[in-house]
CSV table of C-alpha atoms and ligand atoms in Angstrom, one decimal:
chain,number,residue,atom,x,y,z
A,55,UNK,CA,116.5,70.5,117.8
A,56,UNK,CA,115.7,74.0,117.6
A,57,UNK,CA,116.7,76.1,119.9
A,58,UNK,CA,115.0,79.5,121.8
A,59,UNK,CA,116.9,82.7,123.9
A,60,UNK,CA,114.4,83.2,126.8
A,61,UNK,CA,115.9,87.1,127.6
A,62,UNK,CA,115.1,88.4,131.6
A,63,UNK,CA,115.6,92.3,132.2
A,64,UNK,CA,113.8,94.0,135.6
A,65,UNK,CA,112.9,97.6,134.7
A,66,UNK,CA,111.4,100.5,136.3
A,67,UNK,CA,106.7,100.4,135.8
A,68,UNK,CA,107.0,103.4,133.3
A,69,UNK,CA,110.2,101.8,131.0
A,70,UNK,CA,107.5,98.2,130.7
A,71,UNK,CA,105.6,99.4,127.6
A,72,UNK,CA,108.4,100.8,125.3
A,73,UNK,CA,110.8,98.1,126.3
A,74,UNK,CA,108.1,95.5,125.5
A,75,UNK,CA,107.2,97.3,122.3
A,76,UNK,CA,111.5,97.7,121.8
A,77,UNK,CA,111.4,93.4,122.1
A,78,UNK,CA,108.6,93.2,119.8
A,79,UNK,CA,110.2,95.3,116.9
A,80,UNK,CA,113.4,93.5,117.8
A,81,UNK,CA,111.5,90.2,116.8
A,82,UNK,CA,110.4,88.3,120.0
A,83,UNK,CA,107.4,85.7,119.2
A,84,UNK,CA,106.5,86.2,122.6
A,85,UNK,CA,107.0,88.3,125.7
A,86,UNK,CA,105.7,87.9,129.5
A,87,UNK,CA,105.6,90.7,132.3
A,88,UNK,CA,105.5,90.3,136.0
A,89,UNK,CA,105.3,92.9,138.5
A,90,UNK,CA,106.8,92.8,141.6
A,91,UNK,CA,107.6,95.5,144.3
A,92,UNK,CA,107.2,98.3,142.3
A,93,UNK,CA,109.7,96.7,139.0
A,94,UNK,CA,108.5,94.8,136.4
A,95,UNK,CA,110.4,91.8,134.8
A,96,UNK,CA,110.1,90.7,131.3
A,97,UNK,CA,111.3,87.4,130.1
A,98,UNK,CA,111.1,87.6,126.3
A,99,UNK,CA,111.5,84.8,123.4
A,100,UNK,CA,113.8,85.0,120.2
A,101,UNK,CA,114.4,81.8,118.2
A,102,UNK,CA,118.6,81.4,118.2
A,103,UNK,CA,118.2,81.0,114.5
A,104,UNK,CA,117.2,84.3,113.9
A,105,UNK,CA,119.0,86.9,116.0
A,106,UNK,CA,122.5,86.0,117.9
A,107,UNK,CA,122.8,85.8,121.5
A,108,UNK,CA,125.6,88.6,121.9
A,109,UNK,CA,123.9,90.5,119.0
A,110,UNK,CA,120.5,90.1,121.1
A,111,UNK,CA,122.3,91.3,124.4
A,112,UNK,CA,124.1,94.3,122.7
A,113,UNK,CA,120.8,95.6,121.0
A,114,UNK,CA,119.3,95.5,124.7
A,115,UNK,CA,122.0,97.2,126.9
A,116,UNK,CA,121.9,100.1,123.9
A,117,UNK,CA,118.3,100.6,124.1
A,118,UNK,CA,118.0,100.8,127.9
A,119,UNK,CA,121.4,102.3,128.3
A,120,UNK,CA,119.7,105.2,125.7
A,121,UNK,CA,116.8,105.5,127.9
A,122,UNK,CA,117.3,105.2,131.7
A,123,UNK,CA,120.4,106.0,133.1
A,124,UNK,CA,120.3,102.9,136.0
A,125,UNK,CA,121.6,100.0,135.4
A,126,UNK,CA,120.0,97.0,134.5
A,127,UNK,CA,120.5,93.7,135.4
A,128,UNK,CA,120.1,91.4,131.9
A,129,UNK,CA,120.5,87.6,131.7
A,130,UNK,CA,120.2,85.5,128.2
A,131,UNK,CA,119.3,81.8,128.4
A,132,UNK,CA,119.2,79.7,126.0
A,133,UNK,CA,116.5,77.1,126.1
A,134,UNK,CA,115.2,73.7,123.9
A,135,UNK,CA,112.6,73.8,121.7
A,136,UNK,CA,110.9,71.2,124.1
A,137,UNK,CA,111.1,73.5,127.2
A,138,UNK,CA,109.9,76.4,125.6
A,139,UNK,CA,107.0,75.0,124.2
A,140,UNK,CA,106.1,73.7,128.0
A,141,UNK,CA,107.1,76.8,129.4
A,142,UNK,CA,105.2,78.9,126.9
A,143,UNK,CA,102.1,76.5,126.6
A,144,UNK,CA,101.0,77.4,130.3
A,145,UNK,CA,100.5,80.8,129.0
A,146,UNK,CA,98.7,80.2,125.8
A,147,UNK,CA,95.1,79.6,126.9
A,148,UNK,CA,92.1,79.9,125.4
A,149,UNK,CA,91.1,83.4,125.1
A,150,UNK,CA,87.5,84.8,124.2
A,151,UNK,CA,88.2,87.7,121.8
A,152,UNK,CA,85.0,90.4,120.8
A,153,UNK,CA,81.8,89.1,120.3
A,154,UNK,CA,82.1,86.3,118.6
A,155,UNK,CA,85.7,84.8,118.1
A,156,UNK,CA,87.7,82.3,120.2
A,157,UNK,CA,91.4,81.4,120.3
A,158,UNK,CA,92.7,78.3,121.3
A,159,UNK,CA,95.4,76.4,120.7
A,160,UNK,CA,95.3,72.6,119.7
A,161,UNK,CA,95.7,70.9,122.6
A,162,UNK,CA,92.4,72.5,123.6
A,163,UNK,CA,89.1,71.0,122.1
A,164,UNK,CA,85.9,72.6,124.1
A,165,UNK,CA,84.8,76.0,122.7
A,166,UNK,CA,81.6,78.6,124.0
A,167,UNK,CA,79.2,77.8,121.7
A,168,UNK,CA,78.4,80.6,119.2
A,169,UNK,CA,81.9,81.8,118.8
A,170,UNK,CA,84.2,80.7,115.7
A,171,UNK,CA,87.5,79.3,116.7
A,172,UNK,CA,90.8,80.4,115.3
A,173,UNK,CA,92.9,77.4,116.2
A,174,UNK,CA,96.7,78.5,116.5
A,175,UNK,CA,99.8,77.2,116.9
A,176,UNK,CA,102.4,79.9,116.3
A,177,UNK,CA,105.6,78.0,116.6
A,178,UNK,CA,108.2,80.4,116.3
A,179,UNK,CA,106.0,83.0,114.7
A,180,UNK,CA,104.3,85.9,116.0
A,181,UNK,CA,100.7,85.6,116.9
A,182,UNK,CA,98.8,83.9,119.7
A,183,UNK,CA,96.5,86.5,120.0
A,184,UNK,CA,97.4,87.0,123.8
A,185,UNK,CA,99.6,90.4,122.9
A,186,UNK,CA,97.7,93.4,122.9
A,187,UNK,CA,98.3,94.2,119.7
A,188,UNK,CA,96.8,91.7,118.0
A,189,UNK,CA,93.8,91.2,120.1
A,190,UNK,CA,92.7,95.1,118.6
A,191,UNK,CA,93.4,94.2,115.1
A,192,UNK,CA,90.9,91.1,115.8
A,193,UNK,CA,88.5,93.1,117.6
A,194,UNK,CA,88.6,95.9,114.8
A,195,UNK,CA,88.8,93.2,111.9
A,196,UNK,CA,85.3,91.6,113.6
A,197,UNK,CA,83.8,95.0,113.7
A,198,UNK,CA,84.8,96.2,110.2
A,199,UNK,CA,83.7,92.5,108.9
A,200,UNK,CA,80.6,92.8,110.4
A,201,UNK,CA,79.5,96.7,109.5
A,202,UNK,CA,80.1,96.3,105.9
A,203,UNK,CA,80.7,93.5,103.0
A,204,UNK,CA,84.3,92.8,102.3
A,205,UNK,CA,85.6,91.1,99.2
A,206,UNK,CA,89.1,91.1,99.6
A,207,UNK,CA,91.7,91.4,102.5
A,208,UNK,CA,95.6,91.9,102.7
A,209,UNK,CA,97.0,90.8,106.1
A,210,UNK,CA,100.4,92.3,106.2
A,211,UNK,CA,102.6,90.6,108.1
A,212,UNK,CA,100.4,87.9,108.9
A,213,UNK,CA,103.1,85.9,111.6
A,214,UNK,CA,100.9,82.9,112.5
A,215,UNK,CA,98.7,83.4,110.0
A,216,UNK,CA,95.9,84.5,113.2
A,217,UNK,CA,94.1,87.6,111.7
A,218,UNK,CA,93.9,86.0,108.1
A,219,UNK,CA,92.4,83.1,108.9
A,220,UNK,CA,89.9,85.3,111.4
A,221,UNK,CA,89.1,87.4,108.1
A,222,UNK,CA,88.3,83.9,106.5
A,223,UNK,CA,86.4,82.8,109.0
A,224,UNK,CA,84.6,85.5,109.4
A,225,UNK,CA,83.2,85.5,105.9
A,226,UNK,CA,86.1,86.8,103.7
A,227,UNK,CA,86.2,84.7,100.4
A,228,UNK,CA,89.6,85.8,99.5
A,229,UNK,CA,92.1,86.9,101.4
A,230,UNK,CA,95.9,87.3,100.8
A,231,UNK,CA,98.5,86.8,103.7
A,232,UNK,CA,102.2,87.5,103.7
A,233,UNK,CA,105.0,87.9,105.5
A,234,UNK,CA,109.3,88.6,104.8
A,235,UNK,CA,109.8,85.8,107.2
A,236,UNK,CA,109.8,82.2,105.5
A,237,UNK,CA,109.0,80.2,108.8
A,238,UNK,CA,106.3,82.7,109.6
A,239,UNK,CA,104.5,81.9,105.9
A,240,UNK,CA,105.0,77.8,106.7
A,241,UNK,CA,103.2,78.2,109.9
A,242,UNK,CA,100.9,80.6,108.2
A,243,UNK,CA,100.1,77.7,105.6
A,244,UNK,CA,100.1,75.0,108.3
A,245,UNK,CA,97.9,77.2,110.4
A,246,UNK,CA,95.3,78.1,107.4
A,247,UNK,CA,95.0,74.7,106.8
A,248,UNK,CA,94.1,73.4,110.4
A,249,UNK,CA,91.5,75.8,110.2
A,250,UNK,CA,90.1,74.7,107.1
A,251,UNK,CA,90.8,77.8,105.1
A,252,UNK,CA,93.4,77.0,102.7
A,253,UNK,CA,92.0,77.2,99.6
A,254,UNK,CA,90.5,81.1,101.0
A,255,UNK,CA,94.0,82.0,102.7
A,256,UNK,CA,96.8,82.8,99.8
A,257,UNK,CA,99.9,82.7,101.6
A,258,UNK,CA,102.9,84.1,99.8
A,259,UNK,CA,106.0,86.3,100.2
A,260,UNK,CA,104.9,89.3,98.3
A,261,UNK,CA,102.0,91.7,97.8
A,262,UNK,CA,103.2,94.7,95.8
A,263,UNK,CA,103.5,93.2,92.4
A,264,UNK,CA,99.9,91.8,92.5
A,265,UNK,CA,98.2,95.1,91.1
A,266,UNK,CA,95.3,94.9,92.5
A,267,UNK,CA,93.3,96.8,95.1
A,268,UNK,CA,91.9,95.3,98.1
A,269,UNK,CA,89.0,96.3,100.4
A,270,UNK,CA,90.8,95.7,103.5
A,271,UNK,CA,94.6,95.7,104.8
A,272,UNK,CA,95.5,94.4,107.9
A,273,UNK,CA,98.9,94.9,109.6
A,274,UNK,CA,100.5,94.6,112.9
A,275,UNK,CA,103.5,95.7,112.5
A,276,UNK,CA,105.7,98.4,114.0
A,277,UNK,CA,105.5,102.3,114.0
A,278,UNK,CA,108.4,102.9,111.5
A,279,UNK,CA,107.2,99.6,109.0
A,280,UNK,CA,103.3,101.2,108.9
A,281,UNK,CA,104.9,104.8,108.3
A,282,UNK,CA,107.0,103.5,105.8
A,283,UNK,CA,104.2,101.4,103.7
A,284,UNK,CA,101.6,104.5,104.1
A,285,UNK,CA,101.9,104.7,100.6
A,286,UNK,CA,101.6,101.6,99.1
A,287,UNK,CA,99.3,100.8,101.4
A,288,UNK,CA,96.8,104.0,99.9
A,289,UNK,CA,97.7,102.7,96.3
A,290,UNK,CA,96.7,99.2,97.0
A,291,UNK,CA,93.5,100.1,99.0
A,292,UNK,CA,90.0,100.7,97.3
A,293,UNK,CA,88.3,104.2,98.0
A,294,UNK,CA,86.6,104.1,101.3
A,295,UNK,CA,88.8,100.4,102.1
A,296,UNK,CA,89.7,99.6,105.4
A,297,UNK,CA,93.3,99.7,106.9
A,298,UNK,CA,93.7,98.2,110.3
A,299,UNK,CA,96.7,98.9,112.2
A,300,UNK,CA,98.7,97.8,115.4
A,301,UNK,CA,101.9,97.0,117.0
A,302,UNK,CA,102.5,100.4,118.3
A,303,UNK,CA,101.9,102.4,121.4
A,304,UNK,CA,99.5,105.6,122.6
A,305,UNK,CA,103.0,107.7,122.2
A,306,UNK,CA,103.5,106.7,118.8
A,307,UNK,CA,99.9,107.3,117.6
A,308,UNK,CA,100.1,111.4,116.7
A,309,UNK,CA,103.1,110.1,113.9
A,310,UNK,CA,101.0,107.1,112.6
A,311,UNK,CA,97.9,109.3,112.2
A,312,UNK,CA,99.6,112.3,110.7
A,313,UNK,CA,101.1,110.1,107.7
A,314,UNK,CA,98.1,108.5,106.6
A,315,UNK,CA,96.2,111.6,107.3
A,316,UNK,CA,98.0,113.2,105.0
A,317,UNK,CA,97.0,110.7,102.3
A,318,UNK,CA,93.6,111.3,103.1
A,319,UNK,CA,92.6,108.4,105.7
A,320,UNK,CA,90.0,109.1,108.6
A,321,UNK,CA,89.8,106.8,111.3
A,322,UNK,CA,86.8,105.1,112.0
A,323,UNK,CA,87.7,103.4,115.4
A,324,UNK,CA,90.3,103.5,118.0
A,325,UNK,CA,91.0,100.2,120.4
A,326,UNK,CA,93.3,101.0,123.0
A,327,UNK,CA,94.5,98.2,125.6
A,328,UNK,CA,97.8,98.3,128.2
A,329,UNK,CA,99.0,101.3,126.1
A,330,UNK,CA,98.8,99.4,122.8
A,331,UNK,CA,96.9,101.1,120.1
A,332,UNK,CA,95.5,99.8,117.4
A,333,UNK,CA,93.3,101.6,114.5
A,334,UNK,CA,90.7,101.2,112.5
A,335,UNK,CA,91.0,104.1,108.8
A,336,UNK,CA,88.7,104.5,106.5
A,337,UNK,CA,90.3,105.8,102.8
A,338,UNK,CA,88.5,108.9,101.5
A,339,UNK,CA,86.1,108.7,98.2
A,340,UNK,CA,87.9,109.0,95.0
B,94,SAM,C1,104.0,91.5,115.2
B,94,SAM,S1,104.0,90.2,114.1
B,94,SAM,C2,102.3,90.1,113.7
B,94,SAM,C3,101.8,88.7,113.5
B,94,SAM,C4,100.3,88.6,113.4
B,94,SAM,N1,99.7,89.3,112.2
B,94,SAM,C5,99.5,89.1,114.7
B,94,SAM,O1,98.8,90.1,114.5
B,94,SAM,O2,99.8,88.6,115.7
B,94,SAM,C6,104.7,91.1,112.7
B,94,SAM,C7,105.0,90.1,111.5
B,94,SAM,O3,105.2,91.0,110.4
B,94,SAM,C8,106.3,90.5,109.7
B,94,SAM,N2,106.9,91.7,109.0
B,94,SAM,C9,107.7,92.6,109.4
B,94,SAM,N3,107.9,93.6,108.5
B,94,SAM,C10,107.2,93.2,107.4
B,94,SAM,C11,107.0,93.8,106.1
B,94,SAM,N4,107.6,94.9,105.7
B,94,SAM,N5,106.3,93.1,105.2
B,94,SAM,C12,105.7,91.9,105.5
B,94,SAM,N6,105.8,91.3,106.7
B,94,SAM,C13,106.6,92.0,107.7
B,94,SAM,C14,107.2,89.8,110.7
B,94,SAM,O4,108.0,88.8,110.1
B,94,SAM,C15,106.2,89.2,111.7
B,94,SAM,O5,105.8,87.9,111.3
């Protein structure tokens, strides 16, 4: 049986955001704050697979050892697949998301009516649409999708698979999701197919050796990964495209706007939630 690290850490209100957004960079599928007398505690998830318990505790005490000079009290369990999927189901409801989409997971059956469900069950990837950051790239992906025809989308990065199959659902006919991480691109396929948009949803490994141009990228990823991929990302989008970006926070935003600035992007529309950012750029005219 697979098995999960549930890290705890208690940090000062203003450290919360960049040592949540540290966690997500770092990998966590999932990541829970509380806030009690003025402290806030986050418990976040890593499947053991992935990233080694010491290696997990030594990445920690570094970053908050770099940024606070208190010291912080850190505990690493390790917990079964079958009580980490109890644990973590309390917290994945169903969420209303926009105007018209709805996220639920698959032990949940009733949905408003008028809104189109994404039905997700991340497993160990990244995706339930509860973090911040994904809730703007759906929110932005419904407004894009709904201003203005689009043909073909890239989601970069897709982790459960949760903002391809909203592209598909929302009227994309073709749209290609990837992802470095194997598991992530089996739960992506699982996922696409629960929702009935397999044969829309290409899932595979790689996207740069495709050649061709899409009307729309999507990518929650992390500052340095979206600075990094500016320029692919402006090859493989058509003139006035769509690039949708998150995964990073209101301090972060002057870098991410200056690089794809300099290739020429605008942006089009800003969602901001918690301190998360996400973007909405349009690529100039040939
Ligand atoms: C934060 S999760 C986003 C998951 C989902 N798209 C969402 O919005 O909830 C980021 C995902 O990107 C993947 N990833 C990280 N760097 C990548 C890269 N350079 N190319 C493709 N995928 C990448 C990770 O494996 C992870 O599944």
């Amino acid at each position: 049986m697979r098995r999960w690290l549930e890290l705890e850490a208690t940090v000062s209100p203003e450290l919360a955001d960049p040592f949540s957004s540290f966690l997500f960079e770092l990998g966590s599928g999932g990541i829970e704050m509380e806030e009690a007398n003025q402290a806030v505690t986050l418990r976040a998830y890593f499947p053991e697979e992935r990233i080694h318990r010491q290696a997990l505790l030594r990445a920690v005490q570094r970053y908050l050892r770099a940024v606070s000079s208190k010291h912080h009290q850190l505990t690493v369990h390790q917990m079964s697949e079958e009580n980490w999927g109890e644990s973590w189901k309390q917290w994945f409801s169903p969420l209303a998301v926009g105007e018209r989409l709805w996220i639920q997971p698959p032990w949940v059956s009733e949905k408003p009516p008028g809104r189109i469900a994404l039905v997700i069950e991340p497993g160990m990837a990244f995706g339930t649409g509860h973090h911040p950051s994904t809730l703007g790239c759906l929110e932005l992906i419904e407004r894009a999708v709904t201003q203005g025809r689009t043909n073909y989308a890239l989601d970069l990065g897709t982790g459960s698979g949760i903002l391809a199959i909203a592209l598909a659902k929302l009227g994309v006919p073709r749209v290609h999701a990837v992802d470095i991480d194997p598991d992530a691109l089996a739960i992506a396929r699982t996922n696409a197919l629960r929702n009935e948009v397999a044969a829309v949803v290409q899932v595979a490994e790689s996207w740069e050796a495709s050649g061709v141009a899409y009307d729309c990228i999507v990518a929650n990823l992390y500052r340095n990964a979206l600075e990094e991929l500016a320029h692919k990302i402006h090859l493989h989008l058509e003139p006035l495209g769509s690039f949708i970006c998150s995964g990073f926070l209101v301090s972060d935003e002057p870098s991410i706007c200056s690089a794809y600035a300099q290739l020429g992007f605008t942006v089009e529309q800003r969602w901001e939630r918690e301190t998360w950012v996400a973007l909405w750029f349009r690529k100039k005219r040939p």
